[in-house]
C-alpha cells in the first residue's frame, strides 16, 4: 500500500491503528478462486477467527465466500453480516453441548470433532446429517501452537475411533455427509498438505453418504521477501488427483471446501504505531512504540516475524533496533531489526497484520484496543472506534458504590 495512505490514516485517526486494504482481500480471493477453478464444485469459507470486524465480514460475504466459525458468537456475527445459514460451517472444539444445540437450532452446518459430543447430539436430535472433523495424525504447521492435526492434538476424531463413527452410521443413528481436516496454520511443506489430502480421501472411502470434503486452512503466505509459501498449484493438483481417483472409483461427485484465514486477509492489514521514545541502553537502541503485545500478540506468542517499516523515513540509512511495546513484561516485536533511522514521533508500521492481529488483541494493562480503518475505493473508512475508558469499565460491577 502507498505509504502516503498509511500516513494519512495515522494522521486522521490517530495511532495505534489497524488499517485494512479491501482491494487486497478481493485480489487474494480472486487469486485463490483462479487456482481452485480446476475443481468443479468447491466453496471458500473464510476463517472468521482471523479477522472478524463486521465490515470486513460483509465485504467477504459479498465476494461470495462462506464462513468457517468456531464459536456461537462467530456464528451469530456471521448471520448478522449476511452469510446464509447454509454457508456457515460451525466447527467447535470442546464447547458445551448447550452451545452446539444453539448453533443447530440456528440452522447452520454442524461439523463435530468428538465421538462424545456426537453421542449427545444423537440423543438430543436423533439421526441427522452432519459432517465430522478427523484428526489425521499429521504434524504440520509453522509452530507448535498452530499444529493441530497430530496424534497428541485435542482436535478431531482420531483414526483409532473412526470405527465407532462408522458403527453409529451403519446402525442408522447418524448420517456422515462430509469429512473435515485442518492440520495447522502456516504449513510450509507442501508434502504435509499432500499427506493430509491423501489421508482424508482414503478415510472417505469408508463413508457411504459422503458428499463433501473440507480441507481446512493453513495456506502459508510469505511474511518477508525470501519467506516460503505454499505452492498453490501443487496443492490444487494434489487435491484434484485425489478427487478424480475418488470420483471415478465411486462414481459420485464430491464438493470441496477450503477455509483460508491468513491467505485472504494477512497481507491486507497494516498496524501503524508511533514512536514514544528511542531508548539507548547497554549498547542497543530500543524503539518504544505506543502499543504492545496487547495489540499485536503474534511476535511475543509465536516469535512471528512481521516486516517493520518506518513510514516517516522509509529511505533512511538502516540501523539496528529492538522494537518494543509498553506492556510491563517482555514485550518485543522484533530483535536486532534493521530499520531506517528512527526518531521520536516517527510512524512505525507492522505489515501482514490483517490475520490474527486485532482478533487476538486484549485489554491487558487496562489498555484500550485500537481503532480499525479500511481502505475502499481509495477512501478511508473507520470501522471500529478506539476503546474509551468507559468501554473498559462497562460491564464491571462496583460493589462498593
Ligand atoms: N479452519 C480451521 C478449523 C482453523 O482452526 C483455522 C485456524 C483455519 C481454518 C484457518 O487457518 P489459516 O488459513 O489462517 O492458517 N493465531 C495463529 C493462527 C491460528 C490458526 C487457528 N486455526 C497465528 O496468528 O499464526
XYZ file of C-alpha atoms and ligand atoms in Angstrom:
426
model
C 0.000 0.000 0.000
C 1.077 3.539 -0.691
C 2.970 4.974 2.286
C 1.050 8.230 1.828
C -2.222 6.482 2.647
C -0.764 4.759 5.708
C 0.476 8.112 6.993
C -2.805 9.779 6.156
C -4.707 7.141 8.162
C -2.435 7.656 11.177
C -2.812 11.422 10.979
C -6.557 11.329 10.522
C -7.472 8.621 13.028
C -4.506 8.576 15.417
C -2.234 5.737 16.488
C -2.081 2.881 17.125
C -4.393 1.821 14.347
C -5.184 -1.213 12.199
C -5.708 -0.449 8.524
C -7.066 -2.991 6.010
C -6.963 -2.609 2.242
C -10.099 -4.303 0.905
C -8.715 -4.448 -2.608
C -6.008 -6.818 -1.353
C -8.640 -9.130 0.148
C -10.538 -9.106 -3.139
C -7.363 -9.863 -5.108
C -6.436 -12.741 -2.805
C -9.967 -14.132 -3.111
C -9.738 -13.940 -6.916
C -6.273 -15.476 -6.911
C -7.426 -18.437 -4.846
C -10.519 -18.905 -6.993
C -8.363 -18.920 -10.079
C -6.181 -21.681 -8.644
C -9.174 -23.673 -7.444
C -11.151 -23.289 -10.652
C -9.929 -26.659 -11.996
C -12.085 -28.226 -9.300
C -15.680 -28.211 -10.454
C -17.506 -27.924 -7.183
C -15.911 -26.037 -4.323
C -16.550 -23.270 -1.827
C -14.223 -20.963 0.069
C -15.213 -20.468 3.708
C -13.371 -17.566 5.302
C -11.943 -18.379 8.776
C -13.701 -15.723 10.863
C -11.222 -16.033 13.727
C -8.529 -14.374 11.648
C -10.339 -11.044 11.164
C -13.875 -10.597 12.380
C -14.779 -6.942 12.023
C -18.340 -6.813 10.662
C -17.437 -4.540 7.742
C -14.743 -6.992 6.657
C -17.080 -9.973 7.057
C -19.769 -8.231 4.991
C -17.241 -7.456 2.298
C -16.041 -11.064 2.208
C -19.626 -12.346 2.183
C -20.344 -10.116 -0.831
C -17.315 -11.555 -2.616
C -19.131 -14.898 -2.427
C -17.384 -16.720 0.404
C -18.960 -18.812 3.142
C -17.794 -18.727 6.752
C -15.765 -21.030 8.998
C -16.995 -20.338 12.531
C -15.627 -21.912 15.710
C -17.819 -20.280 18.331
C -21.502 -19.496 18.683
C -20.524 -15.822 18.717
C -18.820 -16.150 15.309
C -21.957 -17.928 14.052
C -24.215 -15.099 15.239
C -21.929 -12.386 13.875
C -21.726 -14.268 10.560
C -25.525 -14.425 10.309
C -25.743 -10.691 11.051
C -23.202 -9.987 8.317
C -25.294 -11.629 5.629
C -23.805 -15.103 5.383
C -26.540 -17.569 4.597
C -27.033 -20.164 7.320
C -26.083 -22.985 4.986
C -22.865 -21.141 4.131
C -21.745 -21.114 7.765
C -19.875 -24.177 8.928
C -19.646 -24.379 12.704
C -16.610 -26.382 13.865
C -16.456 -26.220 17.656
C -13.839 -27.888 19.829
C -14.520 -28.674 23.455
C -17.516 -26.325 23.764
C -20.564 -27.073 25.916
C -23.314 -29.132 24.330
C -25.689 -26.220 25.031
C -23.704 -24.167 22.524
C -23.859 -26.879 19.867
C -27.634 -27.122 20.379
C -27.962 -23.385 19.888
C -25.956 -23.486 16.659
C -28.002 -26.403 15.322
C -31.224 -24.555 16.092
C -29.919 -21.516 14.218
C -29.721 -23.780 11.183
C -26.015 -23.526 10.417
C -23.988 -26.541 9.294
C -22.605 -28.593 12.130
C -19.124 -30.118 11.989
C -18.394 -32.126 15.145
C -15.000 -33.243 16.325
C -15.590 -35.819 19.056
C -17.446 -39.096 19.433
C -18.541 -37.880 22.878
C -20.413 -34.866 21.574
C -21.789 -36.766 18.554
C -23.429 -39.147 21.058
C -25.039 -36.193 22.862
C -26.100 -34.800 19.502
C -27.813 -38.059 18.550
C -29.555 -38.266 21.936
C -30.905 -34.760 21.512
C -31.740 -34.576 17.817
C -31.939 -38.177 16.572
C -30.480 -39.169 13.236
C -29.255 -36.068 11.375
C -26.842 -35.306 8.577
C -23.623 -33.835 9.928
C -20.000 -33.542 8.926
C -17.124 -34.524 11.191
C -13.595 -33.332 11.816
C -10.967 -36.033 11.635
C -7.560 -35.914 13.294
C -5.311 -37.196 10.513
C -2.326 -37.755 12.798
C -0.003 -35.421 10.896
C 2.495 -32.898 12.198
C 2.030 -29.751 10.114
C 2.128 -26.033 10.816
C 4.539 -23.179 11.380
C 4.933 -23.680 15.128
C 3.759 -25.930 17.920
C 0.844 -23.678 18.908
C -0.748 -23.860 15.487
C -0.033 -27.538 14.673
C -3.341 -29.162 15.417
C -3.625 -32.342 13.355
C -1.041 -34.541 15.078
C -1.760 -37.580 17.255
C -1.299 -35.673 20.540
C -3.640 -32.862 19.481
C -7.046 -32.275 21.101
C -8.655 -31.654 17.724
C -10.653 -34.038 15.589
C -11.749 -37.643 15.851
C -8.676 -39.873 15.964
C -8.310 -42.528 13.325
C -8.463 -45.179 16.031
C -12.068 -44.170 16.753
C -13.368 -43.963 13.199
C -14.829 -47.450 13.602
C -17.153 -46.117 16.289
C -18.332 -43.475 13.870
C -18.927 -45.988 11.105
C -20.764 -48.224 13.537
C -23.128 -45.389 14.502
C -23.764 -44.723 10.832
C -24.428 -48.383 9.971
C -26.932 -48.532 12.835
C -28.717 -45.528 11.303
C -28.004 -43.276 14.284
C -26.309 -40.537 12.243
C -25.518 -39.718 8.638
C -21.988 -38.511 7.939
C -22.179 -36.392 4.819
C -18.738 -34.852 4.990
C -15.245 -35.093 6.427
C -13.059 -32.204 7.558
C -9.380 -31.770 8.397
C -7.373 -28.781 9.452
C -3.838 -29.798 10.300
C -2.291 -26.438 11.059
C -1.553 -22.857 10.092
C 1.483 -21.645 8.091
C 2.053 -25.040 6.517
C 5.457 -24.631 4.961
C 5.971 -28.057 3.490
C 3.749 -29.000 0.611
C 4.205 -32.688 1.373
C 2.471 -32.105 4.718
C -0.530 -30.843 2.799
C -0.248 -33.809 0.448
C -0.155 -36.235 3.344
C -3.345 -34.730 4.768
C -5.131 -34.731 1.421
C -4.242 -38.376 0.741
C -5.244 -39.383 4.245
C -8.669 -37.739 4.190
C -9.566 -39.098 0.744
C -8.527 -42.536 1.879
C -10.663 -42.289 5.048
C -13.551 -41.037 2.905
C -13.687 -44.393 1.117
C -15.456 -45.933 4.114
C -18.183 -43.304 4.333
C -21.062 -44.241 2.064
C -23.034 -40.981 2.418
C -20.165 -38.624 1.872
C -20.847 -35.546 -0.240
C -18.096 -33.139 0.799
C -14.525 -32.930 1.945
C -13.288 -29.876 3.806
C -9.534 -29.328 3.691
C -9.409 -26.564 6.305
C -6.957 -23.673 6.172
C -3.217 -23.424 6.625
C -2.028 -21.972 3.315
C 1.315 -20.326 4.045
C 1.795 -16.775 2.878
C 5.231 -15.097 2.917
C 5.905 -12.696 5.791
C 9.100 -11.324 4.243
C 10.887 -11.252 0.869
C 12.536 -14.696 0.876
C 9.989 -16.385 3.087
C 8.475 -19.680 1.979
C 4.889 -20.013 0.822
C 2.543 -22.806 -0.168
C 2.826 -23.740 -3.801
C -0.857 -23.412 -4.601
C -0.536 -25.005 -7.974
C 0.933 -28.188 -6.486
C -1.593 -28.128 -3.682
C -4.543 -27.937 -6.052
C -3.027 -30.587 -8.331
C -2.805 -32.979 -5.395
C -6.412 -32.265 -4.408
C -7.553 -32.687 -7.979
C -5.697 -36.025 -8.379
C -7.182 -37.494 -5.236
C -10.615 -36.139 -6.112
C -10.541 -37.611 -9.611
C -9.447 -41.001 -8.300
C -12.210 -40.984 -5.715
C -14.913 -39.795 -8.086
C -14.119 -42.330 -10.758
C -13.838 -45.215 -8.291
C -17.110 -44.442 -6.512
C -18.869 -42.862 -9.448
C -20.035 -39.857 -7.467
C -19.184 -36.183 -7.220
C -17.815 -34.509 -4.110
C -17.897 -30.868 -3.069
C -14.666 -29.441 -1.693
C -14.400 -26.792 0.985
C -11.403 -24.602 1.813
C -11.111 -22.442 4.923
C -8.394 -19.835 4.433
C -7.750 -17.194 7.051
C -4.237 -15.874 6.518
C -4.296 -16.303 2.752
C -7.251 -13.950 2.403
C -6.516 -11.297 4.999
C -2.935 -11.330 6.292
C -1.480 -9.126 3.597
C -4.297 -6.588 3.641
C -3.523 -5.461 7.182
C -1.135 -2.764 8.397
C -0.691 -1.963 12.059
C 0.558 1.601 12.488
C 2.117 2.864 15.698
C 4.026 5.973 16.768
C 7.435 6.124 18.424
C 7.246 7.340 22.023
C 10.995 7.216 22.571
C 14.246 5.897 21.245
C 15.837 4.498 24.367
C 19.541 3.721 24.402
C 20.648 1.023 26.753
C 23.569 -1.387 27.113
C 24.839 -0.984 23.586
C 21.452 -1.281 21.941
C 18.695 1.083 20.914
C 15.059 0.359 21.616
C 12.278 1.783 19.502
C 9.474 2.186 22.031
C 6.129 2.369 20.217
C 2.728 3.418 21.554
C 1.465 -0.159 21.586
C 2.351 -3.596 22.884
C 1.558 -7.281 22.642
C -1.932 -6.380 23.833
C -2.488 -5.110 20.264
C -0.306 -7.422 18.182
C 0.435 -10.640 20.021
C 1.946 -12.829 17.306
C 5.623 -11.833 17.732
C 5.522 -12.375 21.510
C 3.411 -15.516 21.473
C 4.913 -17.337 18.496
C 8.067 -15.404 17.690
C 6.341 -14.472 14.424
C 8.088 -12.156 12.007
C 6.302 -9.008 10.837
C 8.094 -6.694 8.468
C 8.542 -3.271 10.084
C 8.760 -0.027 8.120
C 9.462 3.455 9.369
C 6.834 5.369 7.388
C 8.372 8.707 8.384
C 11.814 7.858 6.968
C 11.345 4.906 4.609
C 14.504 5.514 2.583
C 16.746 6.416 5.524
C 20.011 4.730 6.444
C 19.378 1.390 8.184
C 20.216 0.972 11.864
C 19.689 -1.932 14.209
C 16.961 -1.729 16.844
C 14.881 -3.825 19.192
C 11.272 -2.756 18.638
C 9.377 -2.936 21.898
C 5.986 -2.129 23.363
C 4.821 -0.555 26.613
C 3.473 -3.668 28.347
C 5.004 -4.467 31.716
C 6.706 -7.717 30.864
C 8.781 -8.912 27.919
C 7.067 -7.192 25.032
C 9.271 -7.312 21.967
C 8.015 -7.049 18.401
C 11.446 -7.555 16.873
C 15.022 -8.127 17.992
C 18.053 -6.620 16.249
C 15.940 -5.475 13.323
C 17.447 -3.267 10.631
C 15.113 -0.295 10.209
C 15.639 3.125 8.648
C 16.989 5.529 11.206
C 14.156 6.315 13.586
C 13.382 9.190 15.912
C 10.730 10.117 18.425
C 7.348 10.738 16.774
C 8.034 8.610 13.687
C 5.316 6.281 12.412
C 6.240 2.599 12.563
C 4.186 0.160 10.521
C 3.915 -3.612 11.012
C 2.980 -5.444 7.822
C 0.928 -8.609 7.389
C -1.142 -7.635 10.378
C -4.566 -8.431 8.931
C -4.854 -12.021 10.142
C -4.846 -12.749 13.879
C -3.862 -9.160 14.663
C -6.855 -7.331 16.051
C -8.739 -10.561 16.775
C -6.043 -11.625 19.264
C -5.773 -8.209 20.927
C -6.679 -7.675 24.561
C -7.056 -5.063 27.281
C -4.012 -6.227 29.246
C -2.543 -3.432 31.406
C -6.027 -1.853 31.096
C -5.109 -0.574 27.665
C -7.759 0.279 25.096
C -7.882 -1.747 21.936
C -7.144 0.369 18.856
C -9.379 1.667 16.094
C -9.738 -0.214 12.807
C -9.940 1.512 9.443
C -10.371 0.189 5.950
C -9.496 1.466 2.523
C -12.264 1.024 -0.023
C -12.204 2.679 -3.457
C -9.367 4.971 -2.349
C -11.316 6.220 0.660
C -10.541 5.572 4.308
C -13.452 4.426 6.472
C -13.340 3.961 10.216
C -14.772 0.531 11.014
C -14.134 0.440 14.766
C -13.695 3.157 17.352
C -10.717 3.192 19.695
C -11.953 1.926 23.036
C -12.544 4.552 25.703
C -12.171 4.334 29.469
C -15.974 3.892 29.570
C -15.680 0.860 27.262
C -13.100 -0.601 29.632
C -15.345 -0.064 32.636
C -18.603 -1.110 31.009
C -19.840 -4.385 32.387
C -17.781 -4.113 35.550
C -19.727 -4.001 38.802
C -18.601 -1.794 41.652
C -19.884 -3.481 44.805
C -18.662 -0.567 46.954
C -20.682 2.101 45.228
N -10.016 -23.805 9.689
C -9.892 -24.134 10.994
C -10.740 -25.195 11.545
C -8.970 -23.454 11.797
O -8.842 -23.779 13.091
C -8.164 -22.423 11.232
C -7.188 -21.723 12.040
C -8.348 -22.106 9.866
C -9.277 -22.835 9.128
C -7.570 -21.020 9.178
O -6.204 -21.235 9.147
P -5.237 -20.232 8.331
O -5.621 -20.335 6.860
O -5.470 -18.849 8.833
O -3.877 -20.714 8.599
N -3.254 -17.382 15.719
C -2.375 -18.139 14.861
C -3.125 -18.973 13.845
C -4.134 -19.899 14.497
C -4.941 -20.663 13.488
C -6.062 -21.344 14.165
N -6.922 -22.019 13.253
C -1.386 -17.176 14.195
O -1.510 -15.970 14.378
O -0.458 -17.618 13.498
